[in-house]
Each structure stands twice: as structure tokens, then as C-alpha cells.
XYZ file of C-alpha atoms in Angstrom:
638
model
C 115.903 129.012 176.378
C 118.440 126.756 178.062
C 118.075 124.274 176.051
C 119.127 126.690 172.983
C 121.828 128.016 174.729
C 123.645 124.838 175.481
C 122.701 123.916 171.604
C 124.710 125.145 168.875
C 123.283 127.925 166.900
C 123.141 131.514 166.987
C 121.591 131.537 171.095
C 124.820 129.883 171.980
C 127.127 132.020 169.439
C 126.043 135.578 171.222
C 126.301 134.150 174.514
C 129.895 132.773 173.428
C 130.267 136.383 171.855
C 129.984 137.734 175.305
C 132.140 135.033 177.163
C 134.971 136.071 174.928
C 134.521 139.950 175.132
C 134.654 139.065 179.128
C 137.787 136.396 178.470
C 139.349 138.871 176.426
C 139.139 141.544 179.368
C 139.886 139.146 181.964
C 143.413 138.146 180.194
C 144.715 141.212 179.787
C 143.580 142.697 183.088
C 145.762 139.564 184.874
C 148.491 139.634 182.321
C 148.923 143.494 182.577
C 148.966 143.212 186.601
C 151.253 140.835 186.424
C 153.773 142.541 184.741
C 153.199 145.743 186.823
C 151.230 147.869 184.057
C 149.217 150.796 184.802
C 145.801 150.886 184.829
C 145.934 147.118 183.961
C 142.538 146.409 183.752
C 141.281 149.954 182.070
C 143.235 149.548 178.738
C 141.018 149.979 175.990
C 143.311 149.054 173.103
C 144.740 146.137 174.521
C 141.119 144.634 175.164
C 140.051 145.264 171.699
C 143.293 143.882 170.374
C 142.773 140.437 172.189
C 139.167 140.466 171.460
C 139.771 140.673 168.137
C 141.165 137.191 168.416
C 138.865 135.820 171.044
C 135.892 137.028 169.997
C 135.719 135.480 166.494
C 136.747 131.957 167.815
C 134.206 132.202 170.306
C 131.780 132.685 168.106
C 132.274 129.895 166.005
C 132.374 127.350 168.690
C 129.618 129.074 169.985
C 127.607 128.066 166.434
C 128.841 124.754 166.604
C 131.716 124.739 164.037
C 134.041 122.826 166.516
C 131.335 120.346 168.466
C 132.159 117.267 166.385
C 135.592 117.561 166.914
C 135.386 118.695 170.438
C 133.175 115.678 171.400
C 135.720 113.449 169.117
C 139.091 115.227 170.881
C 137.387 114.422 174.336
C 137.380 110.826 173.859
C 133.883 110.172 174.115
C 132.202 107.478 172.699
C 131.751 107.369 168.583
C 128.484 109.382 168.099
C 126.148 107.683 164.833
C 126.212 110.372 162.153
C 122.580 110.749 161.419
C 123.007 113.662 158.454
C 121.131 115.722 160.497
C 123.597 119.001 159.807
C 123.903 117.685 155.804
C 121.596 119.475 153.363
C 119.069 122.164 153.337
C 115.547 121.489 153.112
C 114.085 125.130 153.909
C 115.977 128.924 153.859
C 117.074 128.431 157.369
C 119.401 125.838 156.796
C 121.523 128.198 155.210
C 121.911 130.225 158.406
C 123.514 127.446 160.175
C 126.853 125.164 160.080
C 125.403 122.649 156.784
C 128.273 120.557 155.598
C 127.074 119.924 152.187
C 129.503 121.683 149.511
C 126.231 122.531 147.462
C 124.833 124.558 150.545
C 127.896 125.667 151.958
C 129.281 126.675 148.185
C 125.560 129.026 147.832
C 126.609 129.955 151.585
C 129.581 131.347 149.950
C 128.453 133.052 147.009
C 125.616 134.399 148.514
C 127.781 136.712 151.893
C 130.819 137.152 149.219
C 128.019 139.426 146.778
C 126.721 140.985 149.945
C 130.623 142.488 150.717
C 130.854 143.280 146.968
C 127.565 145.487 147.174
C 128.966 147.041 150.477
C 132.526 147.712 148.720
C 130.571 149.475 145.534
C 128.651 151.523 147.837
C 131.724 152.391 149.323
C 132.956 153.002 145.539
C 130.149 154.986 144.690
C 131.048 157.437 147.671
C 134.629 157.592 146.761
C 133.240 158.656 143.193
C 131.155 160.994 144.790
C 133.747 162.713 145.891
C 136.189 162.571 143.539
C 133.506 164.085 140.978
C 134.449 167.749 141.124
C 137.797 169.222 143.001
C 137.541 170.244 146.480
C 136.116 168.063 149.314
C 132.331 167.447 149.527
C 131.318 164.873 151.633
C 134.315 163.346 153.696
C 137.735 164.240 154.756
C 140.805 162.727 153.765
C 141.408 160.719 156.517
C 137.744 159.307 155.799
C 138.728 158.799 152.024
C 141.770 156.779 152.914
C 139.390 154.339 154.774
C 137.126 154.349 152.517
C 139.530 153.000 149.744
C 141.381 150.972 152.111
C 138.158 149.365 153.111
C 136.790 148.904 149.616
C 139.780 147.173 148.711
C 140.124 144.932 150.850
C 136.570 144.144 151.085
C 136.429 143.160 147.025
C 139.667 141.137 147.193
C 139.521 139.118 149.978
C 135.781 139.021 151.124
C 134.822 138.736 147.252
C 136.282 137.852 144.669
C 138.802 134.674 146.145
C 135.487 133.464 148.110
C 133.079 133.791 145.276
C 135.774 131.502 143.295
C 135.449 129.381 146.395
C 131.345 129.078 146.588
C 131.246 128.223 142.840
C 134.072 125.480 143.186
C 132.550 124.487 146.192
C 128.766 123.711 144.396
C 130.667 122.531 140.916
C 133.542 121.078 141.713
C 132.786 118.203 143.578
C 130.136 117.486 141.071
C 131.834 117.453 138.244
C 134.513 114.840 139.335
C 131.753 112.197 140.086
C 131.991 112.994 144.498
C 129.140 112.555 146.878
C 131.250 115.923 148.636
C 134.244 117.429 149.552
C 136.628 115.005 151.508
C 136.657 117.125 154.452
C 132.827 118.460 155.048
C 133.103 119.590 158.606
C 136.128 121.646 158.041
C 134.102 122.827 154.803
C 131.679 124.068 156.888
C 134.377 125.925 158.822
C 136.182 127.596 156.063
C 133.064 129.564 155.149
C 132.145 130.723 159.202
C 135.476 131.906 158.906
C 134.606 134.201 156.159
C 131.568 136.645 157.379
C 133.739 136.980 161.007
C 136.427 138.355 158.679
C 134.109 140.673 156.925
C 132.879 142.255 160.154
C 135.831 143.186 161.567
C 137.229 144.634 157.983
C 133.801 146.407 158.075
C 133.626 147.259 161.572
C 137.126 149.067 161.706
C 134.998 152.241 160.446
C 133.918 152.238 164.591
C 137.159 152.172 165.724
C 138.803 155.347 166.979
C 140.374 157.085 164.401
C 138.286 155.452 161.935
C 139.110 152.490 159.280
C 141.928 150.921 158.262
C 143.743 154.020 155.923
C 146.392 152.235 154.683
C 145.303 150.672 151.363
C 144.866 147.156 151.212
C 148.639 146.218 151.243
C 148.972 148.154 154.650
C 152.660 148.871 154.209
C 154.369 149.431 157.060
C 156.008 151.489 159.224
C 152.417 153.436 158.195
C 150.286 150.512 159.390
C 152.593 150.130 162.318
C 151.583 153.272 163.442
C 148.256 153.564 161.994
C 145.197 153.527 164.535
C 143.554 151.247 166.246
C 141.030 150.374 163.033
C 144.445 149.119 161.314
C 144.260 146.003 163.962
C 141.177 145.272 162.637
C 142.112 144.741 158.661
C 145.460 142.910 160.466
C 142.855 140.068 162.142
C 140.364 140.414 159.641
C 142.814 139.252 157.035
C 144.068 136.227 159.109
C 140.958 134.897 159.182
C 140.331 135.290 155.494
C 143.142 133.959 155.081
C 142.459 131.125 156.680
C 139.654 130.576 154.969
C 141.084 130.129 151.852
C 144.207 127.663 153.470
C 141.224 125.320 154.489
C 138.970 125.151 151.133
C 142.059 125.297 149.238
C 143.791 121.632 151.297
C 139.814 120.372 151.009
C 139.885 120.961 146.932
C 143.788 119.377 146.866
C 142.304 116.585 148.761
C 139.149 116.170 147.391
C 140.657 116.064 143.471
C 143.491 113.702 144.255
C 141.285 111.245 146.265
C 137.997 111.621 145.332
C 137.772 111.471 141.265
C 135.109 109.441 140.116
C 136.046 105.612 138.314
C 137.416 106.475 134.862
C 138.219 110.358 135.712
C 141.868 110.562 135.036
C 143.906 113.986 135.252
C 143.568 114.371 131.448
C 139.300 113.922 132.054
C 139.162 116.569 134.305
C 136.945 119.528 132.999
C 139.990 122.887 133.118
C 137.533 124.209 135.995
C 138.457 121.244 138.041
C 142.177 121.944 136.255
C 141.996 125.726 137.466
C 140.362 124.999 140.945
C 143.632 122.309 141.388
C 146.080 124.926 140.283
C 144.468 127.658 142.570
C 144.716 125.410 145.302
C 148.370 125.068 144.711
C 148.852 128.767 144.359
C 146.455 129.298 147.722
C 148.509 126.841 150.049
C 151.676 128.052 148.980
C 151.329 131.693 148.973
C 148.994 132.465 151.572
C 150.984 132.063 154.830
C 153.109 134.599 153.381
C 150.630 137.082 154.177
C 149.602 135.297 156.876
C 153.070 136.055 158.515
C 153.249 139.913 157.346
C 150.141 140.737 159.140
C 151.273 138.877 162.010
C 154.653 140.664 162.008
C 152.201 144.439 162.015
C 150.407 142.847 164.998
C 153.643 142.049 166.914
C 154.890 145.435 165.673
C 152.005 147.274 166.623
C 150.699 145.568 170.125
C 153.565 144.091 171.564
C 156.240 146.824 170.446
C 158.333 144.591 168.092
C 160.600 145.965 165.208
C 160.184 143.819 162.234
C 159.361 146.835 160.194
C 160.385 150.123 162.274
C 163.809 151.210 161.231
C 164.088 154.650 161.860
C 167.324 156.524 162.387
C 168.776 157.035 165.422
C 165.828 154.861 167.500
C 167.623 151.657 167.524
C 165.365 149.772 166.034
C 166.936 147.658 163.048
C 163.541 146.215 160.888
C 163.119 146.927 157.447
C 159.972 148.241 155.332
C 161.615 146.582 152.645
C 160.886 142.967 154.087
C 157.285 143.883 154.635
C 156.703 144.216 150.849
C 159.054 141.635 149.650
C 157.094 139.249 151.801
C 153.507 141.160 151.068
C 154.273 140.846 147.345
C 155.297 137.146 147.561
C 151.867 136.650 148.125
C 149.807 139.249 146.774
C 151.087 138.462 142.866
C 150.146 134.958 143.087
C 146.968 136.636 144.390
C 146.559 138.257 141.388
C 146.118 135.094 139.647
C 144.609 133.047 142.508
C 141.600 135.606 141.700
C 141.969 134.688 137.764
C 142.668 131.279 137.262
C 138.919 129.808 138.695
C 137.763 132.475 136.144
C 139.751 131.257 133.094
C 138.010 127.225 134.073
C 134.748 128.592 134.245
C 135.101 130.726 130.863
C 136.644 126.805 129.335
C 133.447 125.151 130.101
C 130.715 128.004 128.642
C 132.969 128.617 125.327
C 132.978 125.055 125.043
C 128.992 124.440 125.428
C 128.196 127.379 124.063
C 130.338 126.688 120.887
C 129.428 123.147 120.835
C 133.285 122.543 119.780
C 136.357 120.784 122.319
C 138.436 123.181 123.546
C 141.022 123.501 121.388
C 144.719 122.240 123.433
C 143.197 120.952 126.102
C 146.434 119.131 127.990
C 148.565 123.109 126.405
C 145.567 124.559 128.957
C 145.998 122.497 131.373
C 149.656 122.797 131.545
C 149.379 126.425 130.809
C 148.102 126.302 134.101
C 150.570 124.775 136.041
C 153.378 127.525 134.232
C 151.593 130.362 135.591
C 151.177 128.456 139.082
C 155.189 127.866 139.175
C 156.110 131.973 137.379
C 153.638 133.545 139.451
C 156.440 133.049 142.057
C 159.013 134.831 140.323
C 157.810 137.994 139.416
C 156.642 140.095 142.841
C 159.164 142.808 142.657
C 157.775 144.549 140.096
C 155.320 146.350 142.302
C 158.834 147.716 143.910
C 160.505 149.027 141.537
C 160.022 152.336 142.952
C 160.635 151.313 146.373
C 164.298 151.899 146.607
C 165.158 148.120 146.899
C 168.505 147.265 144.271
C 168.315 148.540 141.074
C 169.468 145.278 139.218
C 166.518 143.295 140.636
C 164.298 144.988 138.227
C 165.791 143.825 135.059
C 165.214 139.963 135.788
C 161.778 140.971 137.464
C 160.982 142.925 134.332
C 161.692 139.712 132.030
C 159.945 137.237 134.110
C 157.208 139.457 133.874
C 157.192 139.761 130.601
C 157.789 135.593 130.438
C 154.694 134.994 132.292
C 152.370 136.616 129.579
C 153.082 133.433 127.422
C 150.937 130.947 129.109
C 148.034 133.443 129.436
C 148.204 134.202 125.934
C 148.076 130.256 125.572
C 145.027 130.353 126.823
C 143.740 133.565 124.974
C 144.595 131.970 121.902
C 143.153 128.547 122.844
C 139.994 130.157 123.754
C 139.817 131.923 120.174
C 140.108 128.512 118.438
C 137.649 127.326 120.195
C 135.506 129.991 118.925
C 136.536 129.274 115.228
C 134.007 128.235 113.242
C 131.671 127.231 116.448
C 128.052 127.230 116.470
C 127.725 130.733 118.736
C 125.156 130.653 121.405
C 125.242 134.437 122.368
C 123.187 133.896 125.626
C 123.747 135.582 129.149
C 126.410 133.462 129.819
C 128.306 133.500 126.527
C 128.388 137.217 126.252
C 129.945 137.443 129.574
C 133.017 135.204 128.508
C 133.201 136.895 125.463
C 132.947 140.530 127.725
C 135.976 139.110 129.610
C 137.879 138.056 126.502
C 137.856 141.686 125.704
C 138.551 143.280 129.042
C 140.833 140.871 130.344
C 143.235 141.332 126.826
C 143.010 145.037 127.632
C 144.351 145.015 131.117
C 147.163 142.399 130.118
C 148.158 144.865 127.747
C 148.340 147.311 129.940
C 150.123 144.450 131.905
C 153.157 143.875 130.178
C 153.526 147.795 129.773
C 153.699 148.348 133.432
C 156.367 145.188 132.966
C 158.749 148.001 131.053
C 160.508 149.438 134.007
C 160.569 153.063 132.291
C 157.036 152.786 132.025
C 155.996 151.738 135.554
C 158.021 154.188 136.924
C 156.586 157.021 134.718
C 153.093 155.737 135.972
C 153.432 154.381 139.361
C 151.169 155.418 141.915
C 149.189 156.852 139.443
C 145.601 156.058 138.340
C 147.057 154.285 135.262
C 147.879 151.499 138.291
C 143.926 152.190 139.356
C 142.709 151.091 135.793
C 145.096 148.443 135.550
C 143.789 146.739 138.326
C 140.167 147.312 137.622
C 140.602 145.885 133.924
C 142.310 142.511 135.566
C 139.846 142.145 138.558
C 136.463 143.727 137.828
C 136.785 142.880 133.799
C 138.727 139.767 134.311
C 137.453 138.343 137.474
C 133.712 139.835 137.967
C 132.844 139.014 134.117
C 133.758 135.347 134.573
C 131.916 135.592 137.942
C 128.849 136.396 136.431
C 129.213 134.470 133.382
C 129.651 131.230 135.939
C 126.686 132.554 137.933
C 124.249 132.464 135.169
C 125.769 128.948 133.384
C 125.207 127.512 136.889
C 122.094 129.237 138.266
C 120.037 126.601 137.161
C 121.734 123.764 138.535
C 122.341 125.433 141.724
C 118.507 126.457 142.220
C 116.124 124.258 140.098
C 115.205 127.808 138.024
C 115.998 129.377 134.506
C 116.826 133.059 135.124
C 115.206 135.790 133.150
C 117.516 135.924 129.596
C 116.236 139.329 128.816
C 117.205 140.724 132.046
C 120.938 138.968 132.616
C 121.563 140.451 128.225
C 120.287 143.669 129.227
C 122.939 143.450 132.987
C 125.930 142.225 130.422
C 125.184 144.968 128.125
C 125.234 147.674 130.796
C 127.732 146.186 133.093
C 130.175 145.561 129.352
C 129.972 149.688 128.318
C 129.742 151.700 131.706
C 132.948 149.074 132.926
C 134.598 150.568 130.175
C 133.373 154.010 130.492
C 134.072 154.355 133.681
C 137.786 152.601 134.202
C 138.887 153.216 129.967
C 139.398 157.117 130.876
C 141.458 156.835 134.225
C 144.457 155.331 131.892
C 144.330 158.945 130.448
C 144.282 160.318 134.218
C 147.217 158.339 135.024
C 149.286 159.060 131.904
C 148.493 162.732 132.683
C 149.911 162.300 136.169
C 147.009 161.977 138.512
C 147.959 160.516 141.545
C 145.793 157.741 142.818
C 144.471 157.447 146.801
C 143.683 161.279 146.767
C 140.553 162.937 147.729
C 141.397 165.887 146.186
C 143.258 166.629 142.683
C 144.098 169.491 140.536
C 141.407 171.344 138.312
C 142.941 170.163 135.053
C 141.631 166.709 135.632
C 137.743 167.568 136.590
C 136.183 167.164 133.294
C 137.359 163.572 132.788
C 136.625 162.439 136.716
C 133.134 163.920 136.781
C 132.837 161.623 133.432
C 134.217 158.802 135.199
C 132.565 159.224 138.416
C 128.955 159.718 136.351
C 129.772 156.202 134.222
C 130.452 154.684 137.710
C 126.922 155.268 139.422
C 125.842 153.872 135.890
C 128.210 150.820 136.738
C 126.660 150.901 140.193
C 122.949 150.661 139.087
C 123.538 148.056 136.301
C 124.325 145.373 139.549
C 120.983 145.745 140.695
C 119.568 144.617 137.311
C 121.760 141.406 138.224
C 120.487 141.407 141.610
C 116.951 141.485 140.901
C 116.984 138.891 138.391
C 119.126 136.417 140.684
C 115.893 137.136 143.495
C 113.108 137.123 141.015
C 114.457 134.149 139.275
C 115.014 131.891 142.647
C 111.693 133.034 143.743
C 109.591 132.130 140.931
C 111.623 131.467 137.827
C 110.775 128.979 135.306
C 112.011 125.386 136.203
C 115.139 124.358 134.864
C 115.684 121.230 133.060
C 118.610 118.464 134.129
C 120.351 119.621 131.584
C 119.875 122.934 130.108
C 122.917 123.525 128.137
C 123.352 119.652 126.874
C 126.427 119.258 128.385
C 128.780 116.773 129.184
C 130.140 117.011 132.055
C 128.775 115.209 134.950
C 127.147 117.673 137.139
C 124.696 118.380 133.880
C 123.678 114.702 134.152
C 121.553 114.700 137.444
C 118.551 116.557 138.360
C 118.640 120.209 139.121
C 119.049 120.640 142.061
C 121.014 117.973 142.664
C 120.193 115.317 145.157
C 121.188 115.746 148.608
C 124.472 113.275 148.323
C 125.110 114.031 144.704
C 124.568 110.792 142.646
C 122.133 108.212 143.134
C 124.442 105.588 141.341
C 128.196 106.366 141.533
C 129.578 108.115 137.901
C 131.783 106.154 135.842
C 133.986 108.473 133.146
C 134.558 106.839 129.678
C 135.581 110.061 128.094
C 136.769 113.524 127.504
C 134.459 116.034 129.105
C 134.690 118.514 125.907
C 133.801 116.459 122.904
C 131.332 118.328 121.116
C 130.161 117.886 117.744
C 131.456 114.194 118.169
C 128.590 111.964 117.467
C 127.860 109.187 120.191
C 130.471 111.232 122.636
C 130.000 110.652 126.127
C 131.440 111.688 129.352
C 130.432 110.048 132.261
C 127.950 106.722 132.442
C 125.874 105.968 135.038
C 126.893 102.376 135.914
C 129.614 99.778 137.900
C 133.359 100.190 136.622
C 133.282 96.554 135.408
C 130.391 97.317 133.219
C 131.725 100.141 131.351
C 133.857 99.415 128.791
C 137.309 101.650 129.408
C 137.474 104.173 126.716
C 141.286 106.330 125.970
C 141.017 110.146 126.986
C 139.708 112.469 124.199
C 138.087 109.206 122.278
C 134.210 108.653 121.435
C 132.289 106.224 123.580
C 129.450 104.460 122.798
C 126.396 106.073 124.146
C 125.526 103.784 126.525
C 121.755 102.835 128.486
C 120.983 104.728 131.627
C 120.184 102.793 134.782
């Protein structure tokens, strides 16, 4: 037993999950006495405040995220790196810090779908009790935590890391890298991720209950929320975190890492997407980084960044908070789309057996919604009482910033033209997306029209809005990049009848359930109520019955995604024929990626091109250089 407790692993993790309860007590008892407080060492909010912080980081160098660079910071002697942490050779390698992208990127997608069946359970209650006027089964406080929760649950412990565990398996693949330039801190971007979770989840414990302030936690409310609003404030650092880290390691690893031959204008538009997402993450993300950390300051050490009321002398302004909230949160918007639009690239592409049609127009495409998604985040304000001439150039840049997502709309329906359709699991889900993601940016650019939005704001015309970006946009292209990759990442071909039966279900209750709330909204329902007026209770106990439907259709998914690991048919190399390289080794892949280092001699998309080739399997000074988007010679495999 010693000997595991002085070893990393989960032993040493709840013993360091102790230590920094009792550290966490410890510093505020002295700091309290100190400075002359009362009952210094009894204070039950300031402990859980600080342990919070503590506890988390504890933990993690309690599993052994920071033991490399602890041994390396105390000037010890070089230790030989024997792999011994790189790989997985049984399930249990997956419970510990792995710094290989493949495990760490099924790490990833794995905890991110256990958070998005805890937030749809949480759904399902919420639709539960919003089938039939009146309360049934929880208060209101309880219903403002539960949205609040489920919220921030599918945004930031879902859908931006499931983006993340895909990239994290494909990416490096696909530009011809043995891993990610930075595997340790990897490995460190993920632990980050289920500590974040648990205290987002946890804040139901608190006293007072969750988090009730919606996911953007405007303040002065979650200023003076209770003590479960601390928790979504930590949680979110730490998540946000997260995604600083992978998103520096992708910068890093595409820049640096490419494979011979792999110029910018080679890169598959998921590596594209994954580079412009990075952009968007680095950028953006300390934004909301700082808000939350303003609420803490606010709320535990009686600052007034955000209390301004009359009379008090206190001078902040609510305003800031969702200036600076919104900053990030619309480049958020698209930092949970743009991984989606690379994945849907490469299946329309395969699946069509045609190039994408304007490849460098999507690329750049891109890069215009990186640098407008910047200049459009007071339009979730324009109800908030901030200057009335802000909206006008707000509404236009809006409006401005549909053109390079209708680019890419249109690009994608050339490359359909006159393809050779594969209508597989994988297929229909990009083409399910096509669909639902036009919808919502229709609905889009109409909440862009500042009449409009403020007819309909804060109503559930906002609630489908959302749902039609994120769960049709973003959860589509999720699955379809689950299935396209589910036999690379595990060796096995799913079930086909199963995942067409999931898309069909998943494709008409989405609809079902989130097509009717535009009605609500237009009607004047307010959203984030547990209760409503009788003239909308025929149309939510529709909506509410098409969302359990919604509900069961994700186990179909999950059972297929168990069965198929389990005992699935094997999967060939190369399934799909592609191109691109991470279809050209053996599935799984080998531990370190490539047994012979990648050399690209072509675009990854040409399809229907006879003798086209990607990537070759041999020394740069044996391949002969080939331009971007021309036909090479097939050559011999090594």
C-alpha cells in the first residue's frame, strides 16, 4: 500500500484529495485569524471556496499529471523515457495519465458522451415537467439548476471536448505525426476535463442547490447566487483551461509537425477547421476565463466589478460582464461548429467519391468566420439596455458573417452534384446536418433583424435556435465523425443497421421535438420557466413526448458503439478507400503512428482521379514532388 501511495495513480490522487481538503482548511483558518475574522477556522463557505481550487490541483498531481515536470523543475538528473505511460495495451490504461493522442483523444470522447447522457437526463426531467402546466416534480428553484446545469454540462463538458477527442485521435494522423508536439501536457488537458465536470455536477450538493443562473451566469444574479454558483465559476476555469492547452498543442502540432510534402493547401479542411478552432479557442477563451474570475472576486472576496446598485457605492457594471461574456461565448458558438463543418468535408468527400468542390474558398472561408466571429457579440444585448446605435453595426456584421457559412453550404452541395452517393451511417448524418444546420442559420440571420430579436428574445424561439445550431449542427456531425472513424479508432465495423435505424430516429424526433418550440416562442412563451400559461400545453406535452423519443433513440447509438467494440466485425485498413493518411495504416493504428514516416505528393480529396495519391510511404528524396491538387503516380509501398 505504500508503495501505491507514493506512486502516481488513483491511491495517491484520494490521498492528495484529502491533503488538499485539509490545505484548503488550514489556509483559510490562518488567513482568517490573521486578519481578525470570526470564527476563523469554522467558515464553511470560505473552505469550500478554496477547496474548490485546491482540491482539483491536488488531485491531478496526486495522479501523476505533473511528476515529469516536477522531477524535471527540481533539477534532477535526465530520467530515460522508457514509453512506459505511452499507449494502451488493456482497458485500464485508459484510467490513467497515457500520453498517446489516440488514447487520450478516446479518453476524451468517451467522459465528454458520459456528461452528454447526464445533461439529457437532466433534459428529460426538465421535459417532464414542462409537459403539462403546474409543477410536478421539482420547484423552480430546482428547475433553474436543472437548466443551468444541463447547459453548461452539453457546452463545455461536451460538445468543445468531443471536438477535442476526435481531433486529438485524427488529427495528428492525418498530417503524417508520430503525436501531438506536446504529449504530457496532452495528457493534462483531458484530467482537466472530468475535475471540471464534477464540480459543475456536484453544485446540485451545495446549499441552496445548483448553479441557477443559466449557463452565462450574468451577474449581479450570480454575484449573489448561492454557494453552488462557485462551483459552475471553478468548474468553468478548468474547462476552460482545458481547451487553452489542446488548442496551443493543435497550433503547435500543425505548424511544426506536418508530414514531408504536407503543405497548408494539403491539409485535409478537418486539419483546416481544427487550425482555425484553435485560433478561435486561444483567443477567445481567457475572456471568459477573466469574467468568471471577476464573479469569484465579486462573490468571495467582496469586489465590485459587477455590483452597481444605487445608493451602495459600489460603481461595477452588469454591462461589462456580458460585453466580456459575449466576447467569448459567440466565437463559442462557432468554436463548437467549425471541427463539425471538417469532419462533414472529409465524409461528403469519400462518400461522394468527388474533391470537394473550392477547397482553398473553404479553407479561407474558415479563416473569415475565425476573424467576424469577433465582431458580432452584441447581438445577444440588444435588449440589455446597452446604446441603441450599437445594434445597427452589430445587426450588419451579423448578417455579414452568414456569407462564409453559406460558402461552405454551397461548397458542400457541389460536392454532392452528380457524386456517386454512399447513403451509409455516416453519410446520412452529414446530410441530417446539412438540413438542420440550414434551418437554424435561418433562423440565424432572423434573430440578426433587431425588430425580430427583440420581438422574440428570451423566448423559446431563442431555445430552438440554439438547439437547431448545437444539437442539429454540432451533435449530427459528432456522430457522423463517430461512425466514419469508429473503425480506425477500435479495429471494428459497427452494426450499419443499427447506426441507419439511430440517424433515422435521432433526424425526425430532433425535429419533432425542437421544430414546434419556434411556434412557442413566436407565441410568446418565455423560456427558463417551470411553469407557463394553459394556452401553450398542447404543443409542450407534444414536445416534451418527441423529447423522451429523442432521449431513447441515444441509447440505440450507445448500444451499438458497446456491442460493436466488444465484438464487432474487424475493420479493414481502409474501409472507406480513402486518401488521407490516417486510412493508410492498420486499424488501430500502431502505437507511434507510422512505421515509415509519410511523405505527401498530393491533394488529400482527389477522387475519381485515376492514379491520385495522397501520401507515399517512403524518404522525401525518393518521392518525386508533385504541385497541390495534381495526380501522382501511384507509387510501390515499402
Amino acid at each position: 500500500m505504500t508503495v501505491k501511495l507514493r506512486n502516481p495513480g488513483w491511491y495517491r490522487a484520494a490521498l492528495f484529495v484529502l491533503l488538499g481538503i485539509a490545505f484548503s482548511w488550514v489556509l483559510v483558518g490562518v488567513v482568517r485569524t490573521l486578519m481578525h475574522y470570526p470564527d476563523a477556522w469554522a467558515d464553511g463557505e470560505a473552505i469550500t471556496t478554496v477547496s474548490l481550487i485546491a482540491v482539483p490541483l491536488f488531485f491531478l498531481v496526486g495522479l501523476g499529471c505533473f511528476d515529469y515536470w516536477f522531477y524535471y523543475a527540481s533539477g534532477r538528473p535526465t530520467r530515460a523515457e522508457d514509453h512506459s505511460s505511452h499507449g494502451a495495451t488493456s482497458w485500464k490504461d485508459y484510467f490513467r495519465v497515457n500520453t498517446d493522442h489516440k488514447v487520450i483523444g478516446i479518453q476524451y470522447i468517451c467522459v465528454s458522451f458520459f456528461f452528454m447522457f447526464l445533461g439529457g437526463l437532466i433534459a428529460m426531467l426538465m421535459r417532464a415537467e414542462l409537459a403539462k402546466p403546474g409543477m410536478q416534480f421539482v420547484d423552480s428553484s430546482t428547475f433553474n439548476g436543472l437548466f443551468s446545469v444541463h447547459a453548461a454540462l452539453l457546452i463545455f463538458l461536451f460538445v468543445i471536448p468531443v471536438f477535442a477527442g476526435i481531433a486529438n485521435y485524427v488529427l495528428p494522423l492525418m498530417i503524417g505525426a508520430p503525436d501531438m508536439a506536446f504529449p504530457r501536457l496532452n495528457a493534462l488537458s483531458f484530467w482537466m476535463l472530468p475535475a471540471a465536470g464534477t464540480l459543475l455536477t456536484a453544485s446540485f450538493f451545495a446549499p441552496g442547490g445548483a448553479f441557477a443562473s443559466g449557463w452565462t451566469a450574468y451577474a449581479p444574479l450570480s454575484t449573489d447566487m448561492p454557494l453552488g454558483q462557485t462551483f459552475f465559476t471553478i468548474g468553468v476555469q478548468f474547462a476552460g483551461a482545458s481547451s487553452i492547452a489542446t488548442a496551443l498543442n493543435f497550433l503547435v502540432t500543425i505548424i511544426t509537425m506536418r508530414a514531408p510534402g504536407m503543405s497548408f493547401f494539403r491539409m485535409p479542411l478537418l486539419v483546416w477547421a481544427n487550425f482555425s478552432t484553435s485560433l478561435l479557442v486561444v483567443i477567445a477563451t481567457p475572456f471568459i476565463a477573466a469574467s468568471q474570475f471577476f464573479v469569484l472576486l465579486d462573490r468571495a472576496l467582496g469586489f465590485n466589478f459587477f455590483d452597481a446598485f444605487v445608493g451602495s457605492n459600489k460603481n461595477g457594471s452588469v454591462l461589462m460582464y456580458q460585453h466580456v461574456f459575449w466576447f467569448y461565448s459567440h466565437p463559442a458558438v462557432y468554436i463548437m461548429m467549425l471541427p463539425g463543418f471538417g469532419i462533414v468535408s472529409e465524409i461528403l468527400s469519400v462518400k461522394a467519391r468527388k474533391p470537394i468542390f473550392g477547397y482553398r474558398m473553404m479553407a479561407f472561408s474558415l479563416l473569415a468566420i475565425v476573424a467576424l466571429g469577433f465582431t458580432v457579440w452584441a447581438h445577444h444585448m440588444f435588449v440589455s439596455g446597452m446604446q441603441a446605435w450599437i445594434r445597427v453595426p452589430m445587426m450588419i456584421t451579423t448578417a455579414i458573417i452568414a456569407v462564409p457559412t453559406g460558402i461552405k453550404i454551397f461548397s458542400w452541395l457541389a460536392t454532392l452534384w452528380k457524386g456517386v452517393l454512399h447513403l451509409d451511417t455516416p453519410m446520412l448524418f452529414a446530410l441530417g446536418f446539412l438540413t438542420t444546420f440550414t434551418l437554424g442559420g435561418i433562423s440565424g440571420v432572423m434573430l440578426s433583424m433587431i425588430p425580430f430579436d427583440i420581438y422574440v428574445s428570451d423566448t423559446y424561439f431563442i431555445v430552438a435556435h440554439i438547439h437547431y445550431v448545437l444539437f442539429g449542427g454540432s451533435l449530427f456531425t459528432i456522430f457522423a465523425g463517430i461512425y466514419f472513424w469508429f473503425p480506425k479508432m477500435t479495429g471494428r465495423m459497427y452494426d450499419e443497421r443499427l447506426g441507419k435505424i439511430h440517424f433515422w430516429c435521432t433526424f425526425v424526433f430532433f425535429n419533432v421535438t425542437f421544430g414546434p418550440m419556434h411556434l412557442l416562442g413566436i407565441d410568446g412563451m418565455p423560456r427558463r420557466v417551470a411553469d407557463y400559461a394553459e394556452q401553450y400545453a398542447t404543443l409542450n406535452l407534444f414536445v416534451s413526448i418527441a423529447s423522451f423519443a429523442l432521449g431513447l433513440s441515444m441509447l440505440i447509438f450507445l448500444y451499438n458503439m458497446v456491442a460493436s467494440w466488444r465484438g464487432g466485425p474487424r475493420a479493414a485498413a481502409n474501409p472507406w478507400r480513402s486518401l488521407t493518411l490516417e486510412w493508410q495504416v492498420s486499424s488501430p493504428p500502431p502505437i507511434f503512428n507510422f512505421d515509415a514516416v509519410p511523405t505527401v505528393v498530393g491533394g488529400p480529396y482527389e477522387y475519381g482521379v485515376p492514379g491520385a495519391v495522397h501520401g507515399i510511404f517512403q524518404s522525401p528524396t525518393e518521392a518525386k514532388p508533385t504541385p497541390a491538387g495534381s495526380v501522382a503516380t501511384s507509387p510501390t509501398r515499402e
